[in-house]
mmCIF file of C-alpha atoms and ligand atoms in Angstrom:
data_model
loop_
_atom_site.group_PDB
_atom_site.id
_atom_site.type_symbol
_atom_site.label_atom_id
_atom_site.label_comp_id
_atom_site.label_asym_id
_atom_site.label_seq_id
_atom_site.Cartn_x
_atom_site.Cartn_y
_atom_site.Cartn_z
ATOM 1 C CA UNK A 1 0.000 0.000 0.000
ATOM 2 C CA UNK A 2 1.246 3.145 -0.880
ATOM 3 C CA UNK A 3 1.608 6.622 1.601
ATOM 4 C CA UNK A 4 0.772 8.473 -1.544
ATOM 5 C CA UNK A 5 -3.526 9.226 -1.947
ATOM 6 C CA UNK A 6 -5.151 8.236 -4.881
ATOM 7 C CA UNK A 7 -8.451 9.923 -6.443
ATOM 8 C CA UNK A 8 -10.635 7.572 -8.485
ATOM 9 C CA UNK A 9 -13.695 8.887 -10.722
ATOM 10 C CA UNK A 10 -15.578 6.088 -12.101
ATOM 11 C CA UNK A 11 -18.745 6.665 -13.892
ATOM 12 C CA UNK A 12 -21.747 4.520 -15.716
ATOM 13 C CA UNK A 13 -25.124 5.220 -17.254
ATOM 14 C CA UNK A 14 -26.786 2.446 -15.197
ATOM 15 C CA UNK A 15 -30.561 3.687 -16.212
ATOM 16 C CA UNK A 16 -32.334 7.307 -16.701
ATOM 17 C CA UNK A 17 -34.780 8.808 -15.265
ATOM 18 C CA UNK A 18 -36.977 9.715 -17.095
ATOM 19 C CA UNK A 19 -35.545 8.648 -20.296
ATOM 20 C CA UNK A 20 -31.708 10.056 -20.315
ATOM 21 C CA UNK A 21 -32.331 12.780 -18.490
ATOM 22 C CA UNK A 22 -31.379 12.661 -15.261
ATOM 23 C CA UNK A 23 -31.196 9.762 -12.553
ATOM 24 C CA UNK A 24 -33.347 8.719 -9.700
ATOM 25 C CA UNK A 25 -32.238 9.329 -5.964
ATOM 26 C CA UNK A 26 -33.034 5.557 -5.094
ATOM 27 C CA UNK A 27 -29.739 4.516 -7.396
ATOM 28 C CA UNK A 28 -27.802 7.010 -5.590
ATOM 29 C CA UNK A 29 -28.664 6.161 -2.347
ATOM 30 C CA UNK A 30 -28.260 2.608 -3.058
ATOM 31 C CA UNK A 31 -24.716 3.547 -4.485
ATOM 32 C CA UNK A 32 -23.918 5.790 -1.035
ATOM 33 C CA UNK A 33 -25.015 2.418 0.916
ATOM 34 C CA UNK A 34 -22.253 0.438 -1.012
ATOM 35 C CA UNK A 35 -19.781 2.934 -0.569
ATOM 36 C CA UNK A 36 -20.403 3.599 2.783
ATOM 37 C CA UNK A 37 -19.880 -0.557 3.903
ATOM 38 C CA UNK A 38 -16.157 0.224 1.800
ATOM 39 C CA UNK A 39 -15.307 2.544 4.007
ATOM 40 C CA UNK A 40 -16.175 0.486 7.138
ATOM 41 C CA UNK A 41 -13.768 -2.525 5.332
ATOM 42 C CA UNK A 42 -11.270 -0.001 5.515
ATOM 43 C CA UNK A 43 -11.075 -0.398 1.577
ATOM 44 C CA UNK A 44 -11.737 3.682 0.910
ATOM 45 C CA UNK A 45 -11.210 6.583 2.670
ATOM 46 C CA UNK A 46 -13.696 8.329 1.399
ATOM 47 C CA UNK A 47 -16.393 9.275 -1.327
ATOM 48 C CA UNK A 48 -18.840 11.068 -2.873
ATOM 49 C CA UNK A 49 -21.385 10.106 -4.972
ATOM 50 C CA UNK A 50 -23.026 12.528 -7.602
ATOM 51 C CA UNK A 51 -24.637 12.446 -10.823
ATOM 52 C CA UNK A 52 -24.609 14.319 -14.141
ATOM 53 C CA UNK A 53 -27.626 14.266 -16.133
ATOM 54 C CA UNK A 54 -28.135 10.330 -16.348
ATOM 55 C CA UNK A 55 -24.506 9.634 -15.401
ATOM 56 C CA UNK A 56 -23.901 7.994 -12.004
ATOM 57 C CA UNK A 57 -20.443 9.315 -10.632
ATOM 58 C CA UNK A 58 -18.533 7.364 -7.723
ATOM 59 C CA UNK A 59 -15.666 9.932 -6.322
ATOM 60 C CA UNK A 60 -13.614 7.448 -4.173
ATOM 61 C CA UNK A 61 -10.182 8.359 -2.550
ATOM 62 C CA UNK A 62 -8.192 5.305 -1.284
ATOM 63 C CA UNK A 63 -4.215 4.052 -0.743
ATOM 64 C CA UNK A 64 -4.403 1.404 -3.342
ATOM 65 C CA UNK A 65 -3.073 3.237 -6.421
ATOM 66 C CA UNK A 66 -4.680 3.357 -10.133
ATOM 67 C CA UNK A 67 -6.147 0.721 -12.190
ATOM 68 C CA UNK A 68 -6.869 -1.089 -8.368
ATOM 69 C CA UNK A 69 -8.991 -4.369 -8.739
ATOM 70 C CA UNK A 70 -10.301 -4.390 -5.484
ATOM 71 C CA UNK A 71 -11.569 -0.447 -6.340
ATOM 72 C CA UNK A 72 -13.109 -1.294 -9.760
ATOM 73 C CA UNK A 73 -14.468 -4.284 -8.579
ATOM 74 C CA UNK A 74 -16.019 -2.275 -6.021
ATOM 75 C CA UNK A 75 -17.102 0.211 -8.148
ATOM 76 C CA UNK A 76 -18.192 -2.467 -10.570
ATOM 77 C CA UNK A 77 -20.078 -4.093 -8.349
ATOM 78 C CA UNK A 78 -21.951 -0.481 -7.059
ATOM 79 C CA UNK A 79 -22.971 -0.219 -10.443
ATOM 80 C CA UNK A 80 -24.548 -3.840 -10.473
ATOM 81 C CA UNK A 81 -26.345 -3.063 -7.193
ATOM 82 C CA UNK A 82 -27.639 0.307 -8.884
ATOM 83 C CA UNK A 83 -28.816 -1.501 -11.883
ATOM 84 C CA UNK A 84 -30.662 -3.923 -9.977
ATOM 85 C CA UNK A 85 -32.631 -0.743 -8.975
ATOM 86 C CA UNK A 86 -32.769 1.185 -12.266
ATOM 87 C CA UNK A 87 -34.665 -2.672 -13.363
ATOM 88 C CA UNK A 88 -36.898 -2.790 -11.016
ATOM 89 C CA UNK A 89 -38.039 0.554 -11.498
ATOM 90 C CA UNK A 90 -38.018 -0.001 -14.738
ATOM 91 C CA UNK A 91 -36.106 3.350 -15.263
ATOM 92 C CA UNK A 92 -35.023 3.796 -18.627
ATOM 93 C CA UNK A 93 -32.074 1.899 -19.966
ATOM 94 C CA UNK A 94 -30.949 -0.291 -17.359
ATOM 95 C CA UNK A 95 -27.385 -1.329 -17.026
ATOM 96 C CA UNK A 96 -26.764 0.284 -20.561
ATOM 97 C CA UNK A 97 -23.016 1.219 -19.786
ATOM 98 C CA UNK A 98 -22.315 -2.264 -17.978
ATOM 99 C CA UNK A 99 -21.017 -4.272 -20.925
ATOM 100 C CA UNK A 100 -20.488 -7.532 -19.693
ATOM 101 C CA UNK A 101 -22.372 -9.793 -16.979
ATOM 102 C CA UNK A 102 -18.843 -10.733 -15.192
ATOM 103 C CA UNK A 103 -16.225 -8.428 -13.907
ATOM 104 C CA UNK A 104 -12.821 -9.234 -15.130
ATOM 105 C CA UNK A 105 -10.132 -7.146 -13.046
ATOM 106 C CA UNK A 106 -10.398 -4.088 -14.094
ATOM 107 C CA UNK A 107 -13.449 -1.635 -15.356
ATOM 108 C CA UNK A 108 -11.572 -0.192 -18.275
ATOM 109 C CA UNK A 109 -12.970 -1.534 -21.407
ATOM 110 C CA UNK A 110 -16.040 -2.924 -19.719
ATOM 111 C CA UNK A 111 -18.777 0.523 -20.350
ATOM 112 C CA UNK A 112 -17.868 2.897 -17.179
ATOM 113 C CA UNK A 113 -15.499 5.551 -17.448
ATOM 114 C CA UNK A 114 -12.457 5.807 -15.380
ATOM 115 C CA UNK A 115 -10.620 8.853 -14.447
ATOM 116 C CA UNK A 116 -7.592 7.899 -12.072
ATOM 117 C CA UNK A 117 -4.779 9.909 -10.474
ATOM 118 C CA UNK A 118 -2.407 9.229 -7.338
ATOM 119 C CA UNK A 119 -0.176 11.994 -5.922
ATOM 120 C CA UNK A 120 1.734 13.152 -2.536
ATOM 121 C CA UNK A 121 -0.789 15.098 -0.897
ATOM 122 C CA UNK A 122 0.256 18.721 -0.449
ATOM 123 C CA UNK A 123 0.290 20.854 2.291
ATOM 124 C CA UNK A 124 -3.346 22.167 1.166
ATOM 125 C CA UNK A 125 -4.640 20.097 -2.126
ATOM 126 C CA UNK A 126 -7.884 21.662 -3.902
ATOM 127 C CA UNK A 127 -9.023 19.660 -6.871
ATOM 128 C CA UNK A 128 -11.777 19.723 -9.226
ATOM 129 C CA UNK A 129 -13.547 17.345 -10.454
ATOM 130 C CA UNK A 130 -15.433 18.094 -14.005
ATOM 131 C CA UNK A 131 -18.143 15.504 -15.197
ATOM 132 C CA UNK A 132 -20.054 15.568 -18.260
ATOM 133 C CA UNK A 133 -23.206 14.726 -20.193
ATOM 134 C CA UNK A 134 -24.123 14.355 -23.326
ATOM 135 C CA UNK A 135 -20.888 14.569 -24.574
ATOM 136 C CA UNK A 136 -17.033 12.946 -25.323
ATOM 137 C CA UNK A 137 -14.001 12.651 -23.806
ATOM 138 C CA UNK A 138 -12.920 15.099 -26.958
ATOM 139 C CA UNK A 139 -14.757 17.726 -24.596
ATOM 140 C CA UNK A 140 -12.004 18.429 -22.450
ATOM 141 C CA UNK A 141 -9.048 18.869 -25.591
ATOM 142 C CA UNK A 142 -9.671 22.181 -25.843
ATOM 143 C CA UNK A 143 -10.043 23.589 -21.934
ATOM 144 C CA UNK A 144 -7.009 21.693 -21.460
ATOM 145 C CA UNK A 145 -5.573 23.323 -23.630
ATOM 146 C CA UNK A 146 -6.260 26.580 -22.155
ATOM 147 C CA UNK A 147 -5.976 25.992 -18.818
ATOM 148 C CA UNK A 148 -2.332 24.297 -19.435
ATOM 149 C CA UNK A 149 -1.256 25.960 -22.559
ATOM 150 C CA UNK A 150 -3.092 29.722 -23.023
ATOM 151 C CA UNK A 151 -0.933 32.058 -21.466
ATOM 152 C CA UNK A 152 -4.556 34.760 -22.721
ATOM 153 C CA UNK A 153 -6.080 31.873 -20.212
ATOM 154 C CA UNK A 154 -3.627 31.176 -17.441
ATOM 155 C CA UNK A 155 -1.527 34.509 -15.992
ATOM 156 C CA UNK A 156 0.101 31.851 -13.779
ATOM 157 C CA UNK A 157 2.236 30.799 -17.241
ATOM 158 C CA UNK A 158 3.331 33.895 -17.637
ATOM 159 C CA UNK A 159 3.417 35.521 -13.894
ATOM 160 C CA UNK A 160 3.855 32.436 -11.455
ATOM 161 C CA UNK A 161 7.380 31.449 -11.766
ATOM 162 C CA UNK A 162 6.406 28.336 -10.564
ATOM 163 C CA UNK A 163 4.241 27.137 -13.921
ATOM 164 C CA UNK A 164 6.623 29.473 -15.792
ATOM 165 C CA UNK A 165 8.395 26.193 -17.666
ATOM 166 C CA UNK A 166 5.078 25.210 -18.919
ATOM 167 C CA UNK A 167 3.348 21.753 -19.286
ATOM 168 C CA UNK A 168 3.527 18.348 -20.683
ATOM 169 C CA UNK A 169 0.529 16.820 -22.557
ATOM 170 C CA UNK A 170 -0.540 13.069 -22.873
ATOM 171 C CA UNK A 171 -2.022 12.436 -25.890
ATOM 172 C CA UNK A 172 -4.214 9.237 -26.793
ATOM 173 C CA UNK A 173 -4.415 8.183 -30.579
ATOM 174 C CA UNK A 174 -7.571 6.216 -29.027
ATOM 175 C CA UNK A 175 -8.168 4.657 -33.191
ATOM 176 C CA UNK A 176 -4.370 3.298 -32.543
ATOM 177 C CA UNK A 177 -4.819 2.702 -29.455
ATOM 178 C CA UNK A 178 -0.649 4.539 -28.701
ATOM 179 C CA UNK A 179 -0.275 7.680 -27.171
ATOM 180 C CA UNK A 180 2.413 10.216 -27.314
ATOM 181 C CA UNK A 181 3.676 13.536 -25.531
ATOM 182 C CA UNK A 182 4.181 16.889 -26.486
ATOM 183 C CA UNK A 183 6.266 19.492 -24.335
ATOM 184 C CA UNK A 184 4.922 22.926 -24.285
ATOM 185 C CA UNK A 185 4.807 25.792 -25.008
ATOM 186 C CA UNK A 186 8.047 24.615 -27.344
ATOM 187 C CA UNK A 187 5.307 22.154 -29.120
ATOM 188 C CA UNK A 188 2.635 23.845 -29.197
ATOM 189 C CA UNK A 189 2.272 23.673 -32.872
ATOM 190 C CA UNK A 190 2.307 20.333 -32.990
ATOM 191 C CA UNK A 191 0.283 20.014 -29.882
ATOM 192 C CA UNK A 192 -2.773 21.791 -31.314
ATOM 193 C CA UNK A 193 -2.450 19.690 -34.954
ATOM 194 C CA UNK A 194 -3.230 16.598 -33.162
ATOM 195 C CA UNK A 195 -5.648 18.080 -30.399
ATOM 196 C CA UNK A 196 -7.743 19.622 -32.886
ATOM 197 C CA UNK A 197 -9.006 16.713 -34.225
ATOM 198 C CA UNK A 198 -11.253 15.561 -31.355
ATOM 199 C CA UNK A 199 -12.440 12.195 -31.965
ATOM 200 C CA UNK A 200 -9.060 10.621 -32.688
ATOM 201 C CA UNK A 201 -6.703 12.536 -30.160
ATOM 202 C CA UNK A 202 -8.218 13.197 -26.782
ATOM 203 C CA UNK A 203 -5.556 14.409 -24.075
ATOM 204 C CA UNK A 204 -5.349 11.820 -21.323
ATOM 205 C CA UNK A 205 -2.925 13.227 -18.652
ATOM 206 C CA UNK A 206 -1.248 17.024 -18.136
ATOM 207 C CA UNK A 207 2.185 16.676 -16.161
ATOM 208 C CA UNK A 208 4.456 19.875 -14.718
ATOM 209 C CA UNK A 209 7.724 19.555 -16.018
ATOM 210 C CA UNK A 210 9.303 18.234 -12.953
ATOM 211 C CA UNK A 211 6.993 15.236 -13.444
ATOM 212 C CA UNK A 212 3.869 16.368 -10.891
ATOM 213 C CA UNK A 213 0.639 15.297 -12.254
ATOM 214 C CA UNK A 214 -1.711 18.201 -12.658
ATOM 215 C CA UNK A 215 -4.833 16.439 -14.632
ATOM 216 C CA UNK A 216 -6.099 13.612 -15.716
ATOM 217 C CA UNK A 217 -9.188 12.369 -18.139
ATOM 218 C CA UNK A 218 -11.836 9.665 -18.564
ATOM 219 C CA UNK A 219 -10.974 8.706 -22.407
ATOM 220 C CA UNK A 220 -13.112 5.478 -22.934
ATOM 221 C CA UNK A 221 -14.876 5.740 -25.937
ATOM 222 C CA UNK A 222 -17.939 3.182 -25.673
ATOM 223 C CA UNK A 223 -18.349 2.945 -29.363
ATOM 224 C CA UNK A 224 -14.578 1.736 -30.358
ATOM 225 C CA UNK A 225 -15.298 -0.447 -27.052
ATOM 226 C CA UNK A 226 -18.259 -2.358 -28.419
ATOM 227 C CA UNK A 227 -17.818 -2.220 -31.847
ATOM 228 C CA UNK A 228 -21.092 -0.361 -31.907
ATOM 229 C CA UNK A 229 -23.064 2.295 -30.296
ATOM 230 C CA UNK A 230 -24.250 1.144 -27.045
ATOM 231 C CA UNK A 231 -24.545 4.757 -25.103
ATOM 232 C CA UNK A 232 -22.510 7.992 -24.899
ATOM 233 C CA UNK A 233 -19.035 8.156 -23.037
ATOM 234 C CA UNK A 234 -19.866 10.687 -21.301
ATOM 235 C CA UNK A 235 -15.817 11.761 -19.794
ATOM 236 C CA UNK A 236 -14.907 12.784 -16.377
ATOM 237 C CA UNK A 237 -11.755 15.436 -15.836
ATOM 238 C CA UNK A 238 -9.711 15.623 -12.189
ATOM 239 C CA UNK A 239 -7.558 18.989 -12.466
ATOM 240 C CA UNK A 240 -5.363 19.704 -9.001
ATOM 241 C CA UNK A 241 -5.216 23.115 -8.372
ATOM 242 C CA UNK A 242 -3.007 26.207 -6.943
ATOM 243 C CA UNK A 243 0.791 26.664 -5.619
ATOM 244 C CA UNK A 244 2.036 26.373 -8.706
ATOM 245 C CA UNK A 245 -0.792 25.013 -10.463
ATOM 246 C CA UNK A 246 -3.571 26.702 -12.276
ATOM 247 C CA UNK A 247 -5.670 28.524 -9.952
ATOM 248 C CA UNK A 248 -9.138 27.393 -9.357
ATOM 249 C CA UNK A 249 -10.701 30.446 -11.189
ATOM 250 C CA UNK A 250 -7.645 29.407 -14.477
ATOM 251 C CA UNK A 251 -9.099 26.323 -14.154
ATOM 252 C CA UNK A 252 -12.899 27.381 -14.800
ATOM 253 C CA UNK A 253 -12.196 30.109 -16.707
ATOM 254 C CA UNK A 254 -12.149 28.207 -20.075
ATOM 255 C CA UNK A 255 -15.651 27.398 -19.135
ATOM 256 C CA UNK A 256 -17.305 30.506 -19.793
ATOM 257 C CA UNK A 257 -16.878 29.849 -23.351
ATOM 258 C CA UNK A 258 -19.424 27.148 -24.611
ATOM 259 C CA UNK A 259 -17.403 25.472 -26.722
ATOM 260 C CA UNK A 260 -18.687 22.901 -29.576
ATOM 261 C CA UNK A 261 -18.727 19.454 -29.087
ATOM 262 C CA UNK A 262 -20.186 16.028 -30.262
ATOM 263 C CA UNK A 263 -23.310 14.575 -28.569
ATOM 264 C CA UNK A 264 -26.543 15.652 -27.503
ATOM 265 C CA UNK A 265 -29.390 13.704 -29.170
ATOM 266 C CA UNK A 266 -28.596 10.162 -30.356
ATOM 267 C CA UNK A 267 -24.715 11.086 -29.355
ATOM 268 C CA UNK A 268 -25.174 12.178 -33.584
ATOM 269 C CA UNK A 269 -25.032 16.277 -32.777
ATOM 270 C CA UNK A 270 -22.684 19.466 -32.594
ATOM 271 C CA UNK A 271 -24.082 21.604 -29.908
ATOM 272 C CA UNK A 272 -22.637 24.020 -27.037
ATOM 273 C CA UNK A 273 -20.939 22.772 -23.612
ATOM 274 C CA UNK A 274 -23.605 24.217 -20.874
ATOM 275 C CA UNK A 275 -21.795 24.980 -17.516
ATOM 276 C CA UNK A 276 -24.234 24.617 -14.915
ATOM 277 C CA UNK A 277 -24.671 24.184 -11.221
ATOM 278 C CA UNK A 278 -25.341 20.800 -10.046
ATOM 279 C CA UNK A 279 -29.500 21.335 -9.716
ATOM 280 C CA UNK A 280 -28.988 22.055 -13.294
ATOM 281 C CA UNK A 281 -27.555 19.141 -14.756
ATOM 282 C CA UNK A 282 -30.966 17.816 -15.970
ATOM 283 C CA UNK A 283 -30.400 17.826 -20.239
ATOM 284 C CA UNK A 284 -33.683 17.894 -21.050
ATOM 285 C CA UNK A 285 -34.210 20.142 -24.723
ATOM 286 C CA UNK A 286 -33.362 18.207 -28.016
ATOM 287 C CA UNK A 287 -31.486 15.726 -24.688
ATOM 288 C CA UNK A 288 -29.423 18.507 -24.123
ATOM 289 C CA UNK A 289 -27.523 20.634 -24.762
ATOM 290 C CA UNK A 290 -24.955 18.643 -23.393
ATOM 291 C CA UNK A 291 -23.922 19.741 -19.873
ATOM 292 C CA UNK A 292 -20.842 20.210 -17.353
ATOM 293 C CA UNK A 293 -20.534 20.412 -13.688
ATOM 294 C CA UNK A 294 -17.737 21.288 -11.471
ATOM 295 C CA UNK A 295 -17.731 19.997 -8.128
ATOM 296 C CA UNK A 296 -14.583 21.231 -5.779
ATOM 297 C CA UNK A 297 -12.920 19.560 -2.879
ATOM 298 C CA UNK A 298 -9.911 20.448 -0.992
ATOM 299 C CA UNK A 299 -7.965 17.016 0.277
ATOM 300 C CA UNK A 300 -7.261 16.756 3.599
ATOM 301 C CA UNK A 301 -5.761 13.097 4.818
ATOM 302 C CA UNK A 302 -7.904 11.691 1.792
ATOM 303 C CA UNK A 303 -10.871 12.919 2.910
ATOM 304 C CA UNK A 304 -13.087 14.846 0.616
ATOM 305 C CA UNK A 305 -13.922 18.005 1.704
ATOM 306 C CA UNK A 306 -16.880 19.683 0.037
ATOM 307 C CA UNK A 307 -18.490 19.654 -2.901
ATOM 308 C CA UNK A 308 -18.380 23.354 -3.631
ATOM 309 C CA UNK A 309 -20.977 23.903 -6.517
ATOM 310 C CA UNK A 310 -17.939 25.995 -8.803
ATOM 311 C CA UNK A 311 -20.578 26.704 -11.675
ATOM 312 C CA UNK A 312 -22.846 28.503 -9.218
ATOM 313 C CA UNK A 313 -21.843 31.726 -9.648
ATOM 314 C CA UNK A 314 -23.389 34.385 -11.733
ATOM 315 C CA UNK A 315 -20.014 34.757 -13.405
ATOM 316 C CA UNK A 316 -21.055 31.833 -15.715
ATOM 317 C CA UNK A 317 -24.796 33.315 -16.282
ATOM 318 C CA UNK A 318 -23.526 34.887 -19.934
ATOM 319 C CA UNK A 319 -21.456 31.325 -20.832
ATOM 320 C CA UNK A 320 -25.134 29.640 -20.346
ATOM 321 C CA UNK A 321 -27.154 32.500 -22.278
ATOM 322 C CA UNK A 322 -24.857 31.861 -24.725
ATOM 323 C CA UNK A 323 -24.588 28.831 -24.658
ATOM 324 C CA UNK A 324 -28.734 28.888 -25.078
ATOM 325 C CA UNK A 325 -28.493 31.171 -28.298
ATOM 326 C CA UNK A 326 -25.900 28.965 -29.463
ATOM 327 C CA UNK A 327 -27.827 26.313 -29.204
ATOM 328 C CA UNK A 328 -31.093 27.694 -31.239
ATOM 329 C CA UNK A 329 -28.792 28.239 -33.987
ATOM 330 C CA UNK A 330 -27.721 24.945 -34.398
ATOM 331 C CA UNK A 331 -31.264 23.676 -33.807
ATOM 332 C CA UNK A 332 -32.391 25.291 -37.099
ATOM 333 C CA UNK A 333 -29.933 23.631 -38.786
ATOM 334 C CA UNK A 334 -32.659 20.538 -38.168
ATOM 335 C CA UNK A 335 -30.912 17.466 -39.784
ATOM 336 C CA UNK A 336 -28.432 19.433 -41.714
ATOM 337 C CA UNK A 337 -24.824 19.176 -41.024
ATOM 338 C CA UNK A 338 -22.422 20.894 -38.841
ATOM 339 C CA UNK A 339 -25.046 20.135 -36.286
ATOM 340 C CA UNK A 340 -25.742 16.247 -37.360
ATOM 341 C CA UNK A 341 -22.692 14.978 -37.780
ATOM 342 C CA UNK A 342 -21.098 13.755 -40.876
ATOM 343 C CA UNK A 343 -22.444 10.313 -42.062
ATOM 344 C CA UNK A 344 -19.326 8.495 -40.241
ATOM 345 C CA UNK A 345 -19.691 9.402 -36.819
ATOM 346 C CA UNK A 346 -23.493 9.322 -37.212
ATOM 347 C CA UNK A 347 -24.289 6.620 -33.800
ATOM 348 C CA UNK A 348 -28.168 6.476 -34.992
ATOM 349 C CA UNK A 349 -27.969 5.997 -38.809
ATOM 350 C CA UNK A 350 -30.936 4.872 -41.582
ATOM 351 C CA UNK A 351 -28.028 4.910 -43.792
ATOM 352 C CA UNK A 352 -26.804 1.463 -44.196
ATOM 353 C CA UNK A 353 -30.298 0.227 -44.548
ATOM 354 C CA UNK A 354 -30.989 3.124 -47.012
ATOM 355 C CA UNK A 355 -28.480 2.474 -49.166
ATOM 356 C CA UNK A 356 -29.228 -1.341 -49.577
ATOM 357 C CA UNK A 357 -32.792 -0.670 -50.239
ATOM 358 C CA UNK A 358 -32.275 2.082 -52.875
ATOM 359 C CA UNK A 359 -29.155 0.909 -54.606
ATOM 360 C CA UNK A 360 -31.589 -0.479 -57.745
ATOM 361 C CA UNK A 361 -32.806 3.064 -57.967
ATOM 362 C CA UNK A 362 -28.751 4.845 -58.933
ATOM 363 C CA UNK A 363 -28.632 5.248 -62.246
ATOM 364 C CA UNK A 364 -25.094 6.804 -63.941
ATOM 365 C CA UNK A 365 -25.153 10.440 -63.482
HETATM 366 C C1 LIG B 401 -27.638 10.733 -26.101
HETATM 367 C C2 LIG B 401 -28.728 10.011 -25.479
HETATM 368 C C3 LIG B 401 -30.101 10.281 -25.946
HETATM 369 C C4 LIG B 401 -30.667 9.071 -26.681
HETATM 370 C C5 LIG B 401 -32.080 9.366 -27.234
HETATM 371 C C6 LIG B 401 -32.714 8.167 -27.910
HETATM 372 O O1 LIG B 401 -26.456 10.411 -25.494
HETATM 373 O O2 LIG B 401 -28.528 9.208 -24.602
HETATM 374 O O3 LIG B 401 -30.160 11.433 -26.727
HETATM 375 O O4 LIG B 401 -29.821 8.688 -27.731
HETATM 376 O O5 LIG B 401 -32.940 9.761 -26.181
HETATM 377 O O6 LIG B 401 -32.696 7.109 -27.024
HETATM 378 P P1 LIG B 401 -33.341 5.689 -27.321
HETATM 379 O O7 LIG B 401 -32.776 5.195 -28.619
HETATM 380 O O8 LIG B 401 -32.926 4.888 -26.132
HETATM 381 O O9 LIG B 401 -34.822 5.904 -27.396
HETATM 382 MG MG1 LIG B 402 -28.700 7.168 -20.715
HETATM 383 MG MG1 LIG B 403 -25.161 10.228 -20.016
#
């Protein structure tokens, strides 16, 4: 077992309520109950569990390190429990990100998404934990960006000798399954070539240069995972904060821009990234637009202090009007591309059947 803390965010659609809108206090008290008999088998610290929009999110800080069996069988095993009550109130798509009946080590690969990070716990050690619906990992590329990259962002890059030397980016080729690293800001060129493209490079970890973790990502895509569409991979973000980190307000700031990304209805949309407070994570228009929460905790021994709400705050009023005008323009675009997406990342399509049914009726142009 290891003095150092780790943080584990593991999250699973285990059945809406109603539809994919939100989720129904029975599965997170059931999830709490679980939890809470960990913590009496000395197996976590601590926890917190929370939802966004239909997403079930177990916060869990333990001594066991990342990729821990007895953790995701734990969490595993919450989200088995909570799909036992999502069937029996028939809430709406039971067990949909549980893709397997048997637990086989580890969650990765198996529906949930896992965000994982272990660290030396500093003197005072706030952290934020972003969770989002309706969306993709490819969410967080560009606030990550920002946040570790954007000196217009971050004054700390520029002012805070401390982040002065800049960051080092993770980057997943999640098609290739390979990942590679880019120093910045000497690569940032390159950095933004490959972070652009958000369905095939999604940023998995952000490092300090003298090797301190700062963030890291959910990056399980659900459709590469099953082959087909089974339900949206909704992505979790842990960012550590201050002395010599972004500060908490760096950190959000990227936020009050409501950014495009892939989702919302049928996961087969471009609309706006809503930051809301937590009462507002209910995606309900056109199942959306997709959302994001922020909940903040400052460390102490493990134990999770908080949440604070960080999205409540007038500050972020014009980001959701915005985001709400935003998201009447792309409405009107009604099936019409950039707001469906393009055929091939389409995860409801007629087209295949289309095609074979009308292929008689081509003629040569
Ligand atoms: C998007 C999402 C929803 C559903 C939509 C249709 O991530 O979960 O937009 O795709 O409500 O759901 P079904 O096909 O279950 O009726
Ligand atoms: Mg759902
Ligand atoms: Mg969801």
């Amino acid at each position: 077992m290891s003095s150092k803390i780790t943080i584990s965010v593991i999250k699973a659609d285990v059945g809406g309520y109603v539809g994919h809108s939100s989720i129904h206090n029975d599965i997170i008290q059931t999830a709490k109950e679980k939890l809470n008999n960990a913590i009496e088998q000395d197996i976590l610290i601590d926890f917190h569990v929370t939802r966004c929009g239909d997403d079930l999110e177990l916060i869990m800080t333990h001594k066991y390190g990342t990729d821990a069996q007895n953790i995701h069988k734990l969490a595993w095993n919450t989200f088995v429990a909570c799909t036992e009550v999502a069937k029996d109130l028939k809430l709406y798509g039971a067990g949909q990100d549980l893709l397997s009946d048997a637990f086989t080590g580890t969650v990765k690969g198996m529906g949930p998404g896992v965000a994982e990070m272990e660290f030396e716990e500093r003197k005072s050690e706030p952290i934020i934990i972003f969770m989002a619906d309706k969306t993709s990992p490819g969410a967080w590329n560009l606030p990550l960006y920002k946040i570790f990259a954007d000196p217009f962002n971050t004054a700390g890059l520029v002012i805070d000798t401390a982040m002065h030397e800049g960051f080092i980016f993770e980057v997943l080729d999640v098609y290739k399954r390979r990942k590679i690293t880019f120093s910045c800001p000497e690569e940032l060129y390159n950095l933004l070539m490959f972070i652009g493209a958000l369905r095939r490079f999604m940023i998995k970890s952000v490092y300090r240069k003298d090797g301190v973790i700062a963030a890291t990502a959910s990056t399980q895509k659900l459709s590469l995972i099953a082959g087909k569409y089974v339900g949206k991979d909704d992505p979790v973000l842990i960012v550590r904060c201050q002395s010599g980190l972004p500060a908490i307000g760096e950190v959000l700031e990227p936020f009050a821009f409501p950014h495009t990304v892939e989702g919302w209805m049928r996961g087969s949309h471009r609309g706006p990234l809503m930051p809301v407070a937590f009462y507002e994570a209910n995606p309900s228009r056109f199942d959306g637009p997709p959302r994001v929460i922020a909940a903040g905790f400052q460390l102490c021994n493990g134990k999770l202090i908080g949440p604070r709400d960080l999205f409540d705050d007038p500050a972020f009023d014009e980001a959701r009007r915005k985001a709400n005008e935003i998201a009447n323009y792309y409405r009107q675009h009604g099936s019409f591309e950039p707001h469906r997406l393009g055929l091939e990342d389409l995860e409801y399509t007629t087209m295949d059947k289309l095609m074979k049914n009308l292929e008689s009726r081509f003629i040569p142009e």
